[in-house]
CSV table of C-alpha atoms in Angstrom, one decimal:
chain,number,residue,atom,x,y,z
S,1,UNK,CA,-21.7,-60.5,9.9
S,2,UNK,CA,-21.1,-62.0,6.5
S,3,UNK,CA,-17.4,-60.6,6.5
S,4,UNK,CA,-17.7,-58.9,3.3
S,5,UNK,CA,-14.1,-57.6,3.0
S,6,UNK,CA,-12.7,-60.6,3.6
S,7,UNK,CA,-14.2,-62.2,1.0
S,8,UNK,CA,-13.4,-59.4,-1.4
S,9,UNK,CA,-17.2,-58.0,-1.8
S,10,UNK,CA,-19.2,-55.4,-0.9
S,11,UNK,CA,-22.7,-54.8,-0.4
S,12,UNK,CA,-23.9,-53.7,-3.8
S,13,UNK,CA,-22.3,-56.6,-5.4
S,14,UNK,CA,-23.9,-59.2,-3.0
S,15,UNK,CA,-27.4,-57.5,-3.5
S,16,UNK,CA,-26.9,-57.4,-7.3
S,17,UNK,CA,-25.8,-61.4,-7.5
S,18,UNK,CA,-28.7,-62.0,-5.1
S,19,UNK,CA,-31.3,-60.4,-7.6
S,20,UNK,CA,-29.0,-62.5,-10.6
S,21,UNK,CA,-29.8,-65.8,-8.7
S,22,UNK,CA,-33.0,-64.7,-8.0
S,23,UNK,CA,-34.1,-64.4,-11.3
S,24,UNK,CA,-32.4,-67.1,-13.1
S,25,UNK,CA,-34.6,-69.7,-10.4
S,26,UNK,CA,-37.4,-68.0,-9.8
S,27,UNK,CA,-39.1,-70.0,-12.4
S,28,UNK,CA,-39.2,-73.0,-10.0
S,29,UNK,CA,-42.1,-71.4,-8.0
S,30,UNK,CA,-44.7,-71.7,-11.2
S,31,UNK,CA,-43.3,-75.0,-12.6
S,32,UNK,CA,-43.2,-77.0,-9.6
S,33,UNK,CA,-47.0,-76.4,-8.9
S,34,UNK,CA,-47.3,-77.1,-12.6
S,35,UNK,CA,-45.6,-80.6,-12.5
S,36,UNK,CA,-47.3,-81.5,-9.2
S,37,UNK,CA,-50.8,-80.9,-10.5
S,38,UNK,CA,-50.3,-84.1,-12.2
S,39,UNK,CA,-50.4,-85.6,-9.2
S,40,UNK,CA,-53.3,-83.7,-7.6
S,41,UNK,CA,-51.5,-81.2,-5.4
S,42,UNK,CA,-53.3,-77.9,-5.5
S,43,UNK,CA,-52.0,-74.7,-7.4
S,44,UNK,CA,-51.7,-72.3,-4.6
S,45,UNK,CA,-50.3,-75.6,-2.1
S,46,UNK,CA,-47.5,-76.2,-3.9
S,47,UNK,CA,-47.0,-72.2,-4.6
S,48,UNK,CA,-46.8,-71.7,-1.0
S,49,UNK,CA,-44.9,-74.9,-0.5
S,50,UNK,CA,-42.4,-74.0,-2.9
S,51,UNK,CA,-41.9,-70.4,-1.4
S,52,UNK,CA,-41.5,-71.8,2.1
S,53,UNK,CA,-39.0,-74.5,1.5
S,54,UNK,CA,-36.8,-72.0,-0.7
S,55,UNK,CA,-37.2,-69.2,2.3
S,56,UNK,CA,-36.1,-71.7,5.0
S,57,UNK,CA,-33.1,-73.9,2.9
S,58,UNK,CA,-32.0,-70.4,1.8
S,59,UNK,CA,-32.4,-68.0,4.8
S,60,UNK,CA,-30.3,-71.0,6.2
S,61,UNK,CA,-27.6,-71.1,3.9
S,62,UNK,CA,-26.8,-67.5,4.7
S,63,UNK,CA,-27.0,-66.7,8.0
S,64,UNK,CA,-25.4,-70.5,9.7
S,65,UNK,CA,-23.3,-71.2,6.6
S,66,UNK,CA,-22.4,-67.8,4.8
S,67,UNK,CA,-22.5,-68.7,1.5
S,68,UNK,CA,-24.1,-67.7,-2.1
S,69,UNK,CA,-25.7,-70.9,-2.7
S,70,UNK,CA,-29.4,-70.7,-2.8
S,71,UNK,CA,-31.7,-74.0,-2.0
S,72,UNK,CA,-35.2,-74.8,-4.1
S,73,UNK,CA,-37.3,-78.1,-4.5
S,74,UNK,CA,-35.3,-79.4,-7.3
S,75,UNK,CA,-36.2,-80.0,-11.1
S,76,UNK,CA,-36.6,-84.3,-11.5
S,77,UNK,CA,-37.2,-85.2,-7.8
S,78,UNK,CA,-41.0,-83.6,-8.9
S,79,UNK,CA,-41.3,-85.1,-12.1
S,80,UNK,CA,-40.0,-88.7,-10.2
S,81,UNK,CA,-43.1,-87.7,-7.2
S,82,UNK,CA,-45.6,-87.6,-10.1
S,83,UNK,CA,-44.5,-91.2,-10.9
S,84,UNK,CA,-44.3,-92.5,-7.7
S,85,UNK,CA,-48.2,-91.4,-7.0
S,86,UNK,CA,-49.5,-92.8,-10.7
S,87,UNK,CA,-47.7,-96.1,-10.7
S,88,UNK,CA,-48.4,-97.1,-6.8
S,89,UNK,CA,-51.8,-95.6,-7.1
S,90,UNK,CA,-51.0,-93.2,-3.9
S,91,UNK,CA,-53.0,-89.8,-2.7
S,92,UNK,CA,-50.0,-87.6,-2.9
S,93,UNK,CA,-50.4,-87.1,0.7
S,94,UNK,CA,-49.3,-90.5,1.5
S,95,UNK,CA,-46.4,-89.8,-1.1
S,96,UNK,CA,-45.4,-86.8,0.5
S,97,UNK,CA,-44.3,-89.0,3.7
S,98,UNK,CA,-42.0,-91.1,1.9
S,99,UNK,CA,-40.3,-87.2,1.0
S,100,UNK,CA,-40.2,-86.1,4.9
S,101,UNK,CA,-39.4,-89.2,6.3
S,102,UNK,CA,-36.0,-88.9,3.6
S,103,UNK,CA,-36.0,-85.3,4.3
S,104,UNK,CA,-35.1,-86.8,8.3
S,105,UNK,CA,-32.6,-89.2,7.5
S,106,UNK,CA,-31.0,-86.7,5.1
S,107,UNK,CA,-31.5,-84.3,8.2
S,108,UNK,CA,-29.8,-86.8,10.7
S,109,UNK,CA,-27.0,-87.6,8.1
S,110,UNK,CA,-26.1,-83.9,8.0
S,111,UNK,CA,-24.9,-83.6,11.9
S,112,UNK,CA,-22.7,-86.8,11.5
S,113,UNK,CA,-19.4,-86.3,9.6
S,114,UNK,CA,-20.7,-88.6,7.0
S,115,UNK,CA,-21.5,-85.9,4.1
S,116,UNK,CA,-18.6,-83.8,4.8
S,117,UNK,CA,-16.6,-87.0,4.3
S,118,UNK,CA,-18.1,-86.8,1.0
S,119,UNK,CA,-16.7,-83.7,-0.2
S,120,UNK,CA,-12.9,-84.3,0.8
S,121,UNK,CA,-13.5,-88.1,-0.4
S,122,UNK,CA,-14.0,-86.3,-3.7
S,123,UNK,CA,-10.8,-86.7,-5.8
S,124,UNK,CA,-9.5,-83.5,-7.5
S,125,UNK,CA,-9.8,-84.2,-10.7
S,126,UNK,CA,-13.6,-85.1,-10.5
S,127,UNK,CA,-14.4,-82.3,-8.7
S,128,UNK,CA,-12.6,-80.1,-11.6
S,129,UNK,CA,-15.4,-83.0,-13.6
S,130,UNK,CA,-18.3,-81.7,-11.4
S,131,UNK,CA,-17.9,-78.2,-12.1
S,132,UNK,CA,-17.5,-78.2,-15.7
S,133,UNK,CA,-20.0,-80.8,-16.2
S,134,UNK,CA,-22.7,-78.6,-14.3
S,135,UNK,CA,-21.2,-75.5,-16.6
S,136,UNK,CA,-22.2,-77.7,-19.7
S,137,UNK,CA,-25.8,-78.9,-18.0
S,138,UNK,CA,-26.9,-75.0,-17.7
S,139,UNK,CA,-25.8,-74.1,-21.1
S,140,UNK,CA,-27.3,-77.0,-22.5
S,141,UNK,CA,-30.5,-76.0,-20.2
S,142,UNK,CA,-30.3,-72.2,-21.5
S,143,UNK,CA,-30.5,-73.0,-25.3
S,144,UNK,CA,-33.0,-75.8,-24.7
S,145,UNK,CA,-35.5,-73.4,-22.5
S,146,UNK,CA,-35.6,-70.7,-25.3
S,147,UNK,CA,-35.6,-73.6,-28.4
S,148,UNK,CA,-32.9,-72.5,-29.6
S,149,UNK,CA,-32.0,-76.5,-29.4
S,150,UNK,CA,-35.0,-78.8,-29.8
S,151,UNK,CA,-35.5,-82.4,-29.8
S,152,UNK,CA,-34.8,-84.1,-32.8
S,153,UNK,CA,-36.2,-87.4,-34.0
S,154,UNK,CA,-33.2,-88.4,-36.0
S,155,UNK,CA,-30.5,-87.6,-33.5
S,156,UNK,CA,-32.0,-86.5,-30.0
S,157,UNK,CA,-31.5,-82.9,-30.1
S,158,UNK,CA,-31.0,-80.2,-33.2
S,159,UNK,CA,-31.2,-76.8,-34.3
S,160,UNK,CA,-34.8,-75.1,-33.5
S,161,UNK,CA,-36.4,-72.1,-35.2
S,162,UNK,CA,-34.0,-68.8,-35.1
S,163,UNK,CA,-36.8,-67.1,-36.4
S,164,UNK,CA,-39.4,-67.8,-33.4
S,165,UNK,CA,-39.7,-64.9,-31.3
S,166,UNK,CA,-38.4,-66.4,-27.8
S,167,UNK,CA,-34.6,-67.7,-29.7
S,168,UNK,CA,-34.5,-64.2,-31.2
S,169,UNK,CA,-35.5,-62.5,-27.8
S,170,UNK,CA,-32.5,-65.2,-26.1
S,171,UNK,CA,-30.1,-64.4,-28.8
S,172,UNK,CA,-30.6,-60.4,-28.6
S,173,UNK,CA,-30.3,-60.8,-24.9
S,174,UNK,CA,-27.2,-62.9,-25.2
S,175,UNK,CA,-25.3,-60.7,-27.5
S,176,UNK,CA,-26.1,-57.5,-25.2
S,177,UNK,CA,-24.9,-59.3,-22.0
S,178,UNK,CA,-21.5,-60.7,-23.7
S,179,UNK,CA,-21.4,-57.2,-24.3
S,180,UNK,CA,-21.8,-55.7,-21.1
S,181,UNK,CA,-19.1,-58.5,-20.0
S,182,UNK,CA,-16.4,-57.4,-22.3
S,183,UNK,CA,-17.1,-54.2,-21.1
S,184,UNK,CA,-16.3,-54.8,-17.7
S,185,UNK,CA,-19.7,-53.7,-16.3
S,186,UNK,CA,-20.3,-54.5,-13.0
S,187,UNK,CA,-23.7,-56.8,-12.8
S,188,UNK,CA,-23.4,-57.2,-16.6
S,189,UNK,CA,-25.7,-60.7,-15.9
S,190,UNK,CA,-28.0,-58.6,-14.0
S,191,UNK,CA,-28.2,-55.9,-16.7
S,192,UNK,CA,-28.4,-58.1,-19.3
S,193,UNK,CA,-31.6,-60.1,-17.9
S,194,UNK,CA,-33.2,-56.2,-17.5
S,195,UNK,CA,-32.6,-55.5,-20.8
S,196,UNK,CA,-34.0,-58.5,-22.6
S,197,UNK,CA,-37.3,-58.1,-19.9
S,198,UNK,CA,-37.5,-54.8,-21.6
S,199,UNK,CA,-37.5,-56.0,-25.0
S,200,UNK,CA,-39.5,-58.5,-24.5
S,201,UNK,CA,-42.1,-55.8,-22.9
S,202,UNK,CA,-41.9,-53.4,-25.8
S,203,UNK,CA,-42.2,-56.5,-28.8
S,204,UNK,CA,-45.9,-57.6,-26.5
S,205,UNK,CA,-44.0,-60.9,-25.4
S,206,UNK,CA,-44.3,-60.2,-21.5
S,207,UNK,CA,-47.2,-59.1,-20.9
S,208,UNK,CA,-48.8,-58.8,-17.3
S,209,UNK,CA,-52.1,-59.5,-15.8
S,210,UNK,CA,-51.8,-57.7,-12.8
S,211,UNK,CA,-48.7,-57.3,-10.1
S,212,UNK,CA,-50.4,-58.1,-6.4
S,213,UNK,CA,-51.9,-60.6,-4.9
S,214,UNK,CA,-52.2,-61.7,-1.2
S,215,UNK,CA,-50.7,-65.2,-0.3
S,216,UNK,CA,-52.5,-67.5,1.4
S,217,UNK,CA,-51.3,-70.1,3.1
S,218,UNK,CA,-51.2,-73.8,2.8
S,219,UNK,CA,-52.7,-76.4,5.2
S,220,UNK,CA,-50.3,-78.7,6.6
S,221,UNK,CA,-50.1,-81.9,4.2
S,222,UNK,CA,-48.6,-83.7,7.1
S,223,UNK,CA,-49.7,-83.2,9.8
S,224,UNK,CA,-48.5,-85.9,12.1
S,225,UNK,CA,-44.6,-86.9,11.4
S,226,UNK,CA,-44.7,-90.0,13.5
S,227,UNK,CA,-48.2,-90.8,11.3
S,228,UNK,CA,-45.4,-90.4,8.4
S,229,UNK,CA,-43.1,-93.2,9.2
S,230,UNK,CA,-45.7,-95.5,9.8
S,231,UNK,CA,-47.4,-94.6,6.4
S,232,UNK,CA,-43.9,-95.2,5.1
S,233,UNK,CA,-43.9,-99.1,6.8
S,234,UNK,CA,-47.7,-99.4,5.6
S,235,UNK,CA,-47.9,-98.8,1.9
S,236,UNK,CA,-43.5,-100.2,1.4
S,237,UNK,CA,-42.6,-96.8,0.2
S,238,UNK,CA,-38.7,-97.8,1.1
S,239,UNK,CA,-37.2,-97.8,-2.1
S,240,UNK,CA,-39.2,-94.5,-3.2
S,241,UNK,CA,-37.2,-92.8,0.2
S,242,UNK,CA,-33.9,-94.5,-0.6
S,243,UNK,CA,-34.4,-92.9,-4.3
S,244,UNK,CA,-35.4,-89.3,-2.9
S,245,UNK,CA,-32.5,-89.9,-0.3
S,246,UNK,CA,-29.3,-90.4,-2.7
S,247,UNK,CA,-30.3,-88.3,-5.0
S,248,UNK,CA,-31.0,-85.9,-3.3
S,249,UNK,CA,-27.6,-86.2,-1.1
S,250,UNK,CA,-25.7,-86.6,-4.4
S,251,UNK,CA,-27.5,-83.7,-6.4
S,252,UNK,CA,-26.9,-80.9,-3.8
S,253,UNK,CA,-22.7,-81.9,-2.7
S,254,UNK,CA,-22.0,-82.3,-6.3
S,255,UNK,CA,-24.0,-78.6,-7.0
S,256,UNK,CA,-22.2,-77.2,-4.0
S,257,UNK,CA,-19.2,-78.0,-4.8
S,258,UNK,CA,-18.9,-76.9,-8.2
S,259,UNK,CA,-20.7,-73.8,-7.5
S,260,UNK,CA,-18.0,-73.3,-4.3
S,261,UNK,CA,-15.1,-74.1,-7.0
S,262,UNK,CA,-16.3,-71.5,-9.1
S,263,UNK,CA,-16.6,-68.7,-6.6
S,264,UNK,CA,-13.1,-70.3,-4.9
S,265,UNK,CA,-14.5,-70.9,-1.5
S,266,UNK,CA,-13.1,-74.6,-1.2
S,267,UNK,CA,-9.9,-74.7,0.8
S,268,UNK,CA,-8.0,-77.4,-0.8
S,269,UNK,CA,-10.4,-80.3,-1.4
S,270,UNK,CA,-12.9,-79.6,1.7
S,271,UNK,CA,-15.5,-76.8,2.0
S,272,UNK,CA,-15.5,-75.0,5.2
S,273,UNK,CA,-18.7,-75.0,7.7
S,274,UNK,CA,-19.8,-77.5,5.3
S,275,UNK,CA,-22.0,-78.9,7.8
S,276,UNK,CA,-24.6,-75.9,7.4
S,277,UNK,CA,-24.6,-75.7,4.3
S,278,UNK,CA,-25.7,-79.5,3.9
S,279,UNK,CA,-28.2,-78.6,6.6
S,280,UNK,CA,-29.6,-76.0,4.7
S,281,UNK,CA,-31.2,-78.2,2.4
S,282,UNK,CA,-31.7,-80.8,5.0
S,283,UNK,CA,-34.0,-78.7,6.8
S,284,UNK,CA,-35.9,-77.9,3.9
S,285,UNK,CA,-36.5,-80.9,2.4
S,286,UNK,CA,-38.1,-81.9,5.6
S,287,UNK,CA,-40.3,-78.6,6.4
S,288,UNK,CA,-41.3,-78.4,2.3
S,289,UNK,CA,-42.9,-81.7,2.3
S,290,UNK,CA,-44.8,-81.2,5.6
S,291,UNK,CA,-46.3,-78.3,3.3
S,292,UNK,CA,-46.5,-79.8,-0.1
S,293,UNK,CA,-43.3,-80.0,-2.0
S,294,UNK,CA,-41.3,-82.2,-3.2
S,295,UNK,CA,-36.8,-82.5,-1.8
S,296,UNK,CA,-35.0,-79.3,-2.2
S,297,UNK,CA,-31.4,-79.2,-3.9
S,298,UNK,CA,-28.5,-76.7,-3.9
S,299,UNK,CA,-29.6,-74.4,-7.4
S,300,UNK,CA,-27.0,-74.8,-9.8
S,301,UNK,CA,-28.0,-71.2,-11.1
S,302,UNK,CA,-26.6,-69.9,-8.0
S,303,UNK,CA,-23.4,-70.2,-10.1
S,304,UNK,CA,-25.0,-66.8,-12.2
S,305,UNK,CA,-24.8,-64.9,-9.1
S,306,UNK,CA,-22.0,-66.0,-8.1
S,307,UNK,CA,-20.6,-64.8,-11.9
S,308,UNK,CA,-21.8,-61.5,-11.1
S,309,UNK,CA,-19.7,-61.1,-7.9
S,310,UNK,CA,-21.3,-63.2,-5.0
S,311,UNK,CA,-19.4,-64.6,-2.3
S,312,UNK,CA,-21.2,-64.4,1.3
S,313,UNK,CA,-24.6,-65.0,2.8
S,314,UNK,CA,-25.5,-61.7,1.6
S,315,UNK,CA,-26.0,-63.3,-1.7
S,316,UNK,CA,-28.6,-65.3,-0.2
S,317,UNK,CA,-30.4,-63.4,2.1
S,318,UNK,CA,-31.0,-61.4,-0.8
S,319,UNK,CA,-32.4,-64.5,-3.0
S,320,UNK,CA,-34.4,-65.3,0.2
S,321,UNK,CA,-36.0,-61.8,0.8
S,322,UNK,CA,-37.2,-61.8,-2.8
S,323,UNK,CA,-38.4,-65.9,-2.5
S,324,UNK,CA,-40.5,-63.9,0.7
S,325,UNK,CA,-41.7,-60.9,-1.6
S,326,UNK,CA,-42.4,-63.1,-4.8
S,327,UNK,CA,-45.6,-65.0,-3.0
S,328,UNK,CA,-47.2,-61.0,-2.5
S,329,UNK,CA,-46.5,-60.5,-6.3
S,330,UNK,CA,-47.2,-63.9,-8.0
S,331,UNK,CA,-48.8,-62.3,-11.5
S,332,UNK,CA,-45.6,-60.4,-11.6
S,333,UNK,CA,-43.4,-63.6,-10.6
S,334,UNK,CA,-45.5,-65.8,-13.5
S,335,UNK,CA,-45.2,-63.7,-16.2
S,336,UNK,CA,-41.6,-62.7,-15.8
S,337,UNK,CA,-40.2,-66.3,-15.0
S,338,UNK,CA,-42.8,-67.3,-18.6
S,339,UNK,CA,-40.4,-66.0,-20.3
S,340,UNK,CA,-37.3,-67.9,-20.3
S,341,UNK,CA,-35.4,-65.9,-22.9
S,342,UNK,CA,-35.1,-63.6,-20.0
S,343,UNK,CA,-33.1,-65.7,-17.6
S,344,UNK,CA,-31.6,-68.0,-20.5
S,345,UNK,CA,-28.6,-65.9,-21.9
S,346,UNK,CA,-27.4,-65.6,-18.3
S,347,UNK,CA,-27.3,-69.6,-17.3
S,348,UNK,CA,-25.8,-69.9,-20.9
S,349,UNK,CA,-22.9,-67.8,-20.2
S,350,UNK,CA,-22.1,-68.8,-17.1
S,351,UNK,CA,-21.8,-72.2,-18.7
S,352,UNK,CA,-19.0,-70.9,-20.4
S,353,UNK,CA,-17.0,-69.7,-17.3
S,354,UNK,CA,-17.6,-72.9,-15.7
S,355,UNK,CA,-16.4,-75.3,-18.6
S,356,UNK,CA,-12.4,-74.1,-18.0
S,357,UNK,CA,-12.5,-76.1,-15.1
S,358,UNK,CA,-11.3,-78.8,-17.4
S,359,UNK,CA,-7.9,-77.4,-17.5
S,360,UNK,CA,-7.5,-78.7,-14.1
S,361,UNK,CA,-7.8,-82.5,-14.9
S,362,UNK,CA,-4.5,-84.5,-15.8
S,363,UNK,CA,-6.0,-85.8,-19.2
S,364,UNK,CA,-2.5,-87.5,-19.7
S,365,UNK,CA,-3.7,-89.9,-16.8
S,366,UNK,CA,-6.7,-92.5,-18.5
S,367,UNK,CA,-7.5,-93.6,-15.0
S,368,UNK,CA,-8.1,-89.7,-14.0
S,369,UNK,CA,-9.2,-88.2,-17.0
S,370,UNK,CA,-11.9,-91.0,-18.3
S,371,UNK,CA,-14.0,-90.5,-15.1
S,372,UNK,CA,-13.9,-86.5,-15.4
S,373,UNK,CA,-14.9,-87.3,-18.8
S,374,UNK,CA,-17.8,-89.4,-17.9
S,375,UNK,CA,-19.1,-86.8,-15.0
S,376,UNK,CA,-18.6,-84.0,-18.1
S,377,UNK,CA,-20.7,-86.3,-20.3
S,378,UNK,CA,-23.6,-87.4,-18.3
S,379,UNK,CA,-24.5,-84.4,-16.5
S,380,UNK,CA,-26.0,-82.6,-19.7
S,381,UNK,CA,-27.0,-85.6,-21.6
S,382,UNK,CA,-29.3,-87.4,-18.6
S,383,UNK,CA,-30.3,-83.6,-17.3
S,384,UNK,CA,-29.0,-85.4,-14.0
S,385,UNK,CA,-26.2,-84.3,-11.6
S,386,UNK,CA,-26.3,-86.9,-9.1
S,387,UNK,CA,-25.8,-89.8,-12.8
S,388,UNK,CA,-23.3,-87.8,-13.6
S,389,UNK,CA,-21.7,-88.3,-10.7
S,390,UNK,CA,-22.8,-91.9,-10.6
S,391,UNK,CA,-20.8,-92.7,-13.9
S,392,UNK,CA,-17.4,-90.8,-12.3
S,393,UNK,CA,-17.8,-92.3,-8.8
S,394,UNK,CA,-18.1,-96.0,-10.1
S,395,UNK,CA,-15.4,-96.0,-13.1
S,396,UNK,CA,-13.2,-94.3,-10.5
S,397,UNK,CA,-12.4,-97.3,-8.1
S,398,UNK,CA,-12.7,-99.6,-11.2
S,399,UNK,CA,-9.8,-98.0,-13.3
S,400,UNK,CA,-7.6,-97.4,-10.0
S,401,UNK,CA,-8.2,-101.7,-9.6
S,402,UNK,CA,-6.8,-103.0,-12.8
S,403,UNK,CA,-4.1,-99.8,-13.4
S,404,UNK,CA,-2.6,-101.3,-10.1
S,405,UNK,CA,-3.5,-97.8,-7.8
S,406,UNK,CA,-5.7,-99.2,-5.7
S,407,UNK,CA,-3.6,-98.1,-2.6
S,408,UNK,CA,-5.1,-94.4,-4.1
S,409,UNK,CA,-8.3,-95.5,-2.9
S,410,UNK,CA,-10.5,-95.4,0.6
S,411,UNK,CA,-13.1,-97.1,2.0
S,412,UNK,CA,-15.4,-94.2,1.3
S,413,UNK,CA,-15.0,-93.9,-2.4
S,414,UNK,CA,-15.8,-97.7,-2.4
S,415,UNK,CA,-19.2,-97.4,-0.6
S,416,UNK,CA,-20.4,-94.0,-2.2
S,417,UNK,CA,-18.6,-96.3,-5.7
S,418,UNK,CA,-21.4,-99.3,-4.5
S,419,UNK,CA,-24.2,-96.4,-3.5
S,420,UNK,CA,-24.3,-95.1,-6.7
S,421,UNK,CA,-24.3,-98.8,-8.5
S,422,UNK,CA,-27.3,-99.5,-6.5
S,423,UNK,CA,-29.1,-96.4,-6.9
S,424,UNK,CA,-28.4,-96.0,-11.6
S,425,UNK,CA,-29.0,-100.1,-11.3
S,426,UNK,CA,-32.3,-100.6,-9.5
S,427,UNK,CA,-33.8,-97.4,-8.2
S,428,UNK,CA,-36.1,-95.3,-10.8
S,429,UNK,CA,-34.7,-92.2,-11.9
C-alpha cells in the first residue's frame, strides 16, 4: 500500500521516523491550548481540537498522498488568533469562523490546479532557498527552546546559561545523538531523544504526575458553517481570513517542499500527487476550527523523521496513531513534550543536513543567489516561513526586471510576487 520497497524503506524504519516526528511535535498539543487560553478557549477544547485536526490532516497525508509529512495547527497562526480576538474585541467563537471560512477557500483552492502551479512556479534555486532556510529556522528553534540562545537586549539574541540544567540536558543529548550518527546507528534521532528522556528522568527533570486519563470530547465551536460566513460578512473579518488564508497556503508549500527536497521525493521541480497532500491540511484547517483550533500547517519537524529514514505514508500513519493514543495519555504527553531538551538536539541536527542545500544555488548569479539569500535570512530571523518566502518571491521578479531576464519570468511568479507584497505590506503578521 505505501510501496515501501520502492521507495527504499521498510517497515521498522517508517515506524521508527514516525515515533522521531512524533516526538519532535508533539509539544503542539499542550502549547496551543496554552496560547489560546489567552483568548478564552478552554484547556481540554483546544486539547481535543488540536488532537483531531492533527489525526485528520495527517491520517490524510498518508493514506491519499503517501508521504512523511505530518500536519498540526501551526505555531504563529495561534499567537496572530489571540490578537485578532483582543484588538476586535471578538468571543473567540466568532473568531474561529473567520479560521473555517479560510479553511474552505483554502479547501476549494486545493482541487483547482492553482497550488500545484505553485510548486513548479517555484524557481530552482529558491526552492534549494526554502530548504536550507527551514534547516536554519529549526536549529535556530532547537538552541532557542532549551536557552541555549536567549534574547539579548544589546543585540537581539546571545549566549544563555550553559550551566542551567535544560542547555546541559540539550547539550548531553546532542553530543550522544551526533554520536549515534557517526556511528551509523539506525534511528540514531530516535535513540538519541530516549536517551536524553532518560537522563532527564534520573537528574528529577521529568517528572510525571500520572500516565492516563480519559479524553473527553469537545463541543462543536461551530456549529452551523453557513452561520460562519455570515458572521464573517457581519463583524468584516475579511482581512483577518485573507491573513489566515496566505499564510497559511504559503507556510505549508514552502514546508512541503523543503521537507520533500530533503527526503528526494520532488521529481524535477514538481511534487507528485501534490494535490493530496495540499488537501491534507486543507481539510484540517477546516474540521480543527469547527472544534476549536486555530489553521494547520505542514510540520517542519517532519524533516527529523524523515532524517531517520522516512519516506511513505507509513511515516505518518504512525505520527497519526500516536496523535490518537496521546489524548488517552495526556500527563504522559505534558510532561515529556515540557521538556524540550528532549526533542531539541534532534531539530538542531537535522538543521544541519538541511543547510547543504545551499550548494545547489548558482551564487555566481546576483539575480539567483540574492533571493535564496533573502529566503535563507528571513526564515530564522522573523520565525516565519511564509516572510521568508515573501522576501524571495518579490526580489525575484524585481532583479529578473532591471538584469534584462524578464522573458525568465511567468504570470504566476508575478501574482504570488504581488500576493506576498500585499500580505508583508498591509496584513498583520
Amino acid at each position: 500500500m505505501f510501496q515501501l520497497k520502492a521507495h527504499g524503506t521498510d517497515v521498522k524504519t517508517e515506524v521508527i521516523s514516525g515515533f522521531t516526528t512524533f516526538l519532535t511535535m508533539v509539544y503542539i498539543i499542550v502549547v496551543n491550548p496554552a496560547i489560546l487560553s489567552a483568548a478564552g478557549v478552554p484547556f481540554n477544547t483546544v486539547f481535543m481540537a488540536t488532537i483531531i485536526s492533527a489525526v485528520i490532516g495527517t491520517l490524510w497525508m498518508a493514506l491519499f498522498a503517501n508521504y512523511p509529512i505530518a500536519i498540526a495547527p501551526g505555531l504563529g497562526m495561534n499567537a496572530y488568533f489571540v490578537t485578532v480576538v483582543t484588538t476586535q474585541k471578538l468571543d473567540y467563537a466568532t473568531a474561529f469562523t473567520a479560521v473555517f471560512v479560510a479553511g474552505i477557500i483554502f479547501l476549494l483552492l486545493s482541487l483547482t490546479p492553482f497550488r500545484e502551479k505553485l510548486i513548479t512556479a517555484i524557481p530552482h534555486t529558491l526552492k534549494a532557498g526554502i530548504t536550507a532556510g527551514i534547516g536554519l529556522f529549526i536549529a535556530f528553534l532547537g538552541f532557542r527552546m532549551t536557552g541555549i540562545i536567549v534574547k539579548s537586549d544589546s543585540n537581539l539574541v546571545g549566549l544563555g546559561d550553559l550551566h542551567s540544567p535544560e542547555a546541559l540536558l540539550a547539550i548531553a543529548g546532542l553530543l550522544i545523538t551526533l554520536i549515534f550518527l557517526a556511528l551509523n546507528v539506525k534511528g540514531a534521532l530516535f535513540i538519541g531523544m530516549i536517551s536524553t528522556g532518560i537522563i532527564a528522568f534520573f537528574t528529577g527533570e521529568l517528572k510525571f504526575n500520572g500516565f492516563v486519563k480519559m479524553p473527553s470530547m469537545p463541543d462543536l465551536v461551530i456549529t452551523n458553517p453557513i452561520h460562519a460566513f455570515g458572521d464573517v460578512v457581519t463583524y468584516s473579518l475579511y482581512g483577518v481570513v485573507l491573513s489566515f488564508l496566505l499564510i497559511t497556503i504559503f507556510d505549508t508549500t514552502g514546508t512541503m517542499i523543503g521537507v520533500a527536497k530533503k527526503a528526494g521525493l520532488m521529481k524535477g521541480e514538481s511534487l507528485p500527487n501534490a494535490k493530496h497532500a495540499l488537501l491534507a491540511d486543507a481539510v484540517a484547517t477546516s474540521v480543527g476550527s469547527m472544534f476549536g483550533t486555530t489553521p494547520t500547517s505542514a510540520y517542519i519537524e517532519s524533516s527529523a523523521g524523515v532524517a531517520t529514514g522516512g519516506r511513505t505514508g507509513l511515516t505518518t500513519l504512525t505520527v497519526a496513531g500516536l496523535f490518537l493514543v496521546s489524548a488517552f495519555f495526556a500527563p504522559l504527553v505534558g510532561a515529556v513534550s515540557g521538556i524540550s531538551a528532549i526533542t531539541a538536539p534532534a531539530l538542531i541536527i537535522v538543521g544541519s543536513m538541511m543547510i547543504g542545500a545551499v550548494k545547489e544555488i548558482d551564487w555566481d548569479t546576483l539575480d539567483e543567489a540574492f533571493p535564496a539569500f533573502l529566503v535563507i535570512l528571513a526564515m530564522p530571523l522573523t520565525s516565519s516561513i511564509a516572510i521568508g518566502l515573501a522576501f524571495g518571491f518579490i526580489s525575484y521578479p524585481i532583479l529578473k526586471i532591471f538584469t534584462g531576464k524578464w522573458r525568465e519570468l511567468n504570470w504566476f511568479i508575478i501574482v504570488i510576487a504581488i500576493l506576498f507584497f500585499i500580505l508583508v505590506a498591509f496584513l498583520p503578521h
